XYZ file of C-alpha atoms in Angstrom:
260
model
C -13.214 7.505 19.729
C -12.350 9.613 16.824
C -14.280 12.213 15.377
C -14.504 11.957 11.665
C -12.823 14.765 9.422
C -14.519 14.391 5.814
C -11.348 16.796 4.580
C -9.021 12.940 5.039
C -9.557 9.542 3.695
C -7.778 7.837 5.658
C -7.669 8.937 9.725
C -5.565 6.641 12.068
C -5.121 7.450 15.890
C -3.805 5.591 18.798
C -2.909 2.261 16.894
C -1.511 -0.394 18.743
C -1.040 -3.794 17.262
C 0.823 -6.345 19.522
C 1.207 -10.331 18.603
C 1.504 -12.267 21.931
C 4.204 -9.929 24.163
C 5.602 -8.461 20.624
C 4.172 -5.111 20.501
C 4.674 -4.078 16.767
C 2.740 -0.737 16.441
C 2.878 1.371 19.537
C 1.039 4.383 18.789
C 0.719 5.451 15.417
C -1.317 8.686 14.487
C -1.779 9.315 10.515
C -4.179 10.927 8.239
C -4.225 10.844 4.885
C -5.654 13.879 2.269
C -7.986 12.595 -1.046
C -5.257 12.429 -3.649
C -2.676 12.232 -1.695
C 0.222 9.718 -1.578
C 2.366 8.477 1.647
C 4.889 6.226 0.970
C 6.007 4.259 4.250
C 10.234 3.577 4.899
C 11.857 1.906 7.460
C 13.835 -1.130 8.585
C 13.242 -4.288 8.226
C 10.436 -4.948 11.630
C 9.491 -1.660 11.395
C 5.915 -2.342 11.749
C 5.392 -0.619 8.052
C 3.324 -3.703 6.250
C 1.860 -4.890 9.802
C -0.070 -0.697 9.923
C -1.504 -1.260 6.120
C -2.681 -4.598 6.885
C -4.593 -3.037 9.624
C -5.675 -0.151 7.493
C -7.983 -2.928 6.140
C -8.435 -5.353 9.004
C -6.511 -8.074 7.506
C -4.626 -7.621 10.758
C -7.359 -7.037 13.704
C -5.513 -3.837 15.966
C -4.848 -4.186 19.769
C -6.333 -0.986 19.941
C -6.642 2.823 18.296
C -9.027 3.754 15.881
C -9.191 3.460 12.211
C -11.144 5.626 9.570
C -11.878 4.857 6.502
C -14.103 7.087 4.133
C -16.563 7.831 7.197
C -16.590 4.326 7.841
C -14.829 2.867 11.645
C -13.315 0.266 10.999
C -12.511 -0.551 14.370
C -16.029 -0.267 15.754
C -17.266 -3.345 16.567
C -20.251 -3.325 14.856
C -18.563 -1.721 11.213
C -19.639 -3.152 7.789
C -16.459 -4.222 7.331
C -17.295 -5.999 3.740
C -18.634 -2.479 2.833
C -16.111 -0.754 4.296
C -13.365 -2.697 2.698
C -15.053 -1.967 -0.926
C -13.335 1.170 -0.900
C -10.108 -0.497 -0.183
C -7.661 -2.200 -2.900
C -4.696 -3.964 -1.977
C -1.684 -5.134 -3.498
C 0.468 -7.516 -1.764
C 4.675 -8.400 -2.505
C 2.723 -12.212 -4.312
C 0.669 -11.557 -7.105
C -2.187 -13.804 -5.280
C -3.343 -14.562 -8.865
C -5.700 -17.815 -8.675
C -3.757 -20.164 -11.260
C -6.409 -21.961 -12.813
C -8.255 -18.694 -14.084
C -7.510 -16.536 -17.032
C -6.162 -13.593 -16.823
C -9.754 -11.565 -17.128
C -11.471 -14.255 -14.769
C -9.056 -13.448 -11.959
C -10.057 -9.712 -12.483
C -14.018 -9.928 -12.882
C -14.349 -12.781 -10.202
C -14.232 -10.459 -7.279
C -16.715 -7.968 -9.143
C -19.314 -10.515 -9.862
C -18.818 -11.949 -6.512
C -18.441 -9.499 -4.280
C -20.154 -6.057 -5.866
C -22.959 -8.371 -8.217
C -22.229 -6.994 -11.351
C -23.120 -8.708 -14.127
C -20.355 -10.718 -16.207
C -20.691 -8.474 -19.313
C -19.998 -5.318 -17.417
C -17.179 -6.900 -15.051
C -15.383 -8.009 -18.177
C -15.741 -4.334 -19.875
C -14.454 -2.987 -16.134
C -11.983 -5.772 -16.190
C -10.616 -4.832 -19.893
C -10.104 -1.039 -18.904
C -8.591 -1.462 -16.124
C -6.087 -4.242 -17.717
C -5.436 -1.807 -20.440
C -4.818 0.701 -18.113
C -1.740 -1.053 -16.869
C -0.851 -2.140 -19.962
C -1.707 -6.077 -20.111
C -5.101 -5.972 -22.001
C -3.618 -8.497 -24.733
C -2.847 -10.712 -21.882
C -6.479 -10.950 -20.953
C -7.080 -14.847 -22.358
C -3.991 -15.964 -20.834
C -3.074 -17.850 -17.613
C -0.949 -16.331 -14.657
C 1.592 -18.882 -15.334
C 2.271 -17.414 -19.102
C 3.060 -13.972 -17.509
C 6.626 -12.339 -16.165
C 6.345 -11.551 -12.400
C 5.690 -7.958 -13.246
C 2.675 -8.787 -15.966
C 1.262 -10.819 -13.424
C 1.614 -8.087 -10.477
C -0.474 -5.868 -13.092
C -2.786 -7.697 -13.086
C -3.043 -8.139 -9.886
C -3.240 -3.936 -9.283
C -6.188 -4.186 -12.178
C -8.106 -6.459 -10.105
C -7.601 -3.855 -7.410
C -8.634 -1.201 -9.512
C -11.557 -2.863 -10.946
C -13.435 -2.779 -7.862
C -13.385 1.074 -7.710
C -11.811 1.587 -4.402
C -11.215 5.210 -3.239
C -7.770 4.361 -1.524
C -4.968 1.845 -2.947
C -3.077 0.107 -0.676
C 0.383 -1.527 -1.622
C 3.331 -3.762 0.234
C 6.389 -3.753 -1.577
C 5.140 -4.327 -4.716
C 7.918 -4.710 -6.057
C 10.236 -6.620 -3.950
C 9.744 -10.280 -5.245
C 9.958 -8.974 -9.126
C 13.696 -9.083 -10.905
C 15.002 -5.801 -11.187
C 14.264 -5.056 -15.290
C 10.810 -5.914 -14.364
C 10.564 -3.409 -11.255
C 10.336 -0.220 -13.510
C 6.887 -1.650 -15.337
C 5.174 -1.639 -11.624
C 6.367 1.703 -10.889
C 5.223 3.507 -13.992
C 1.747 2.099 -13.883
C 1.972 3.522 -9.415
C 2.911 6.572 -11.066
C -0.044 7.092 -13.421
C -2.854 6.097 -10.733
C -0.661 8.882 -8.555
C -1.000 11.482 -11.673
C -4.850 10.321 -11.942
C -5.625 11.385 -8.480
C -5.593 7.761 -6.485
C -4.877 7.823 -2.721
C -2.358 5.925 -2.083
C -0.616 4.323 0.941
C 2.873 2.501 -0.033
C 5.024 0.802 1.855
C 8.435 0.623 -0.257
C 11.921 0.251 -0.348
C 12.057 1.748 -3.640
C 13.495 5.374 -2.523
C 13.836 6.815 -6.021
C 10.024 6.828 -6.119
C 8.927 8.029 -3.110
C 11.322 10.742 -3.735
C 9.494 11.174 -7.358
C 6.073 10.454 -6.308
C 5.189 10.615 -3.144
C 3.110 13.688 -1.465
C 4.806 13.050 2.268
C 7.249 9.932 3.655
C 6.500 8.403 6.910
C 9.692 6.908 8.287
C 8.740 4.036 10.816
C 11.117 2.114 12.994
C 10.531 -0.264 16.366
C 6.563 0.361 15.917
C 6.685 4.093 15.842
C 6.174 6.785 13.282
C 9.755 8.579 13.886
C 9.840 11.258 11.650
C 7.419 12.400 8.277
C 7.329 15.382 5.672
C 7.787 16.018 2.342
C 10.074 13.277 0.533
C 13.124 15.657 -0.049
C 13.180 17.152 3.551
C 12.591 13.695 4.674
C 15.497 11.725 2.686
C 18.038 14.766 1.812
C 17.748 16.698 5.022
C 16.271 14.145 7.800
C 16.031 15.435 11.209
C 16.495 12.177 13.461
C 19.393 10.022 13.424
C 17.336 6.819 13.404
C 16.513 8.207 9.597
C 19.768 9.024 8.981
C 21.265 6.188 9.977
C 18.444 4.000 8.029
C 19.048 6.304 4.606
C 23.007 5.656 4.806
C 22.529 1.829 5.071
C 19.724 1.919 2.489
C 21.758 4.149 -0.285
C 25.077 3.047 0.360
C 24.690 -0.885 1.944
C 28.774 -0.445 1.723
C 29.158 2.061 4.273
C 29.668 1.072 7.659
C 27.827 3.201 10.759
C 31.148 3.343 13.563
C 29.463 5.124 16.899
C 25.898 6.570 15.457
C 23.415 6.771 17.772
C 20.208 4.903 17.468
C 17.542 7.430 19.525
């Protein structure tokens, strides 16, 4: 079992995750600093959004240990609606419940879940919706917003349960393209205010920007990590190479690379 290091948030050893015969995580070792922010690259398979779902136990690990603020997740006997209150997560779907207004979706969760009282959820709610910049929205329903108002939103509701680390998969992947760069600036702010975050992106121009360390994954493994320039301008495996050609030119064509 691990021994817990109060200088990380976020301390994963030995993970294994494995569906059936399809092992997708085979040994992943990761700790995370307060304030800092990993984004997570890789292939398509990779095993990149199967590790954050187990970061927070939406996906239950084969084995390995997980660490969470203090808090072992993968002890059988862990608080894990406690533990999971320092946890916000935002998914590629908004997950916005359509028959709720805009501030309902984000104070439902904090009256629910934390008890707080419906006049201080909604002044939680309003901050954090003004924080990303949809505050006038607050009245309105899901189905009024662009894909990228509503995916606010949906990182307010996050936000307005004060987690200590942010979670996100491909947030930005089912918006249009104009709408991408709204998403990003209000990931860049939360990285400027100090927010631990753990991304799993394709979007390479801001993990280059943003990000404290890359973790490139492929077939369930971390292959290579560092800081984002050494990591994208000056990779040291050809599995990253290879992946980084493909992903910033999807013209060129790989003739006799080597996979391992």
């Amino acid at each position: 079992m691990s021994e817990y290091d109060e200088q990380y948030v976020v301390q994963i050893s030995g993970l294994h995750k494995s569906f059936g015969s399809l092992e997708v995580l085979r040994g992943i070792d990761l700790d995370i600093k307060p304030g800092e922010v990993v984004c997570v690259i890789g292939p398509s398979g990779s095993g990149k959004s199967t590790l954050l779902r187990c970061v927070n136990l939406l996906e239950q690990p084969t084995r390995g240990d997980i660490i969470v603020e203090g808090f072992l997740l993968t002890h059988p006997d862990a608080n894990l609606d406690l533990a999971r209150r320092q946890i916000g997560m935002v998914f590629q779907q908004f997950n916005l419940f359509g028959h709720m207004t805009v501030l309902d979706n984000v104070t439902i969760a904090q009256r629910k879940v934390l008890g707080r009282s419906e006049s201080d959820a909604k002044k939680i709610a309003l901050e954090q919706l003004d924080k990303v910049g949809v505050a006038e929205k607050a009245n309105q329903y899901p189905s009024k917003l662009s894909g990228g108002q509503q995916q606010r939103v949906a990182i307010a509701r996050a936000l307005a349960m004060g987690p200590t680390l942010m979670l996100f998969d491909e947030p930005t992947s089912a918006l249009d393209p104009e709408l991408v760069g709204d998403v990003l600036t209000v990931m860049r702010s939360l990285a400027d205010d100090g927010m631990t975050m753990m991304v799993v992106t394709h979007e390479m121009a801001f993990a280059r920007d943003v990000a404290d360390r890359v973790v490139f994954m492929d077939g369930g493994v971390i292959v290579e990590e560092g800081p984002p320039r050494s990591v994208l301008e000056e990779p040291q495996e050809q599995r990253t190479r290879t992946f980084l050609r493909r992903v910033l030119d999807p013209t060129h064509v790989d003739v006799g690379d080597e996979e391992d």
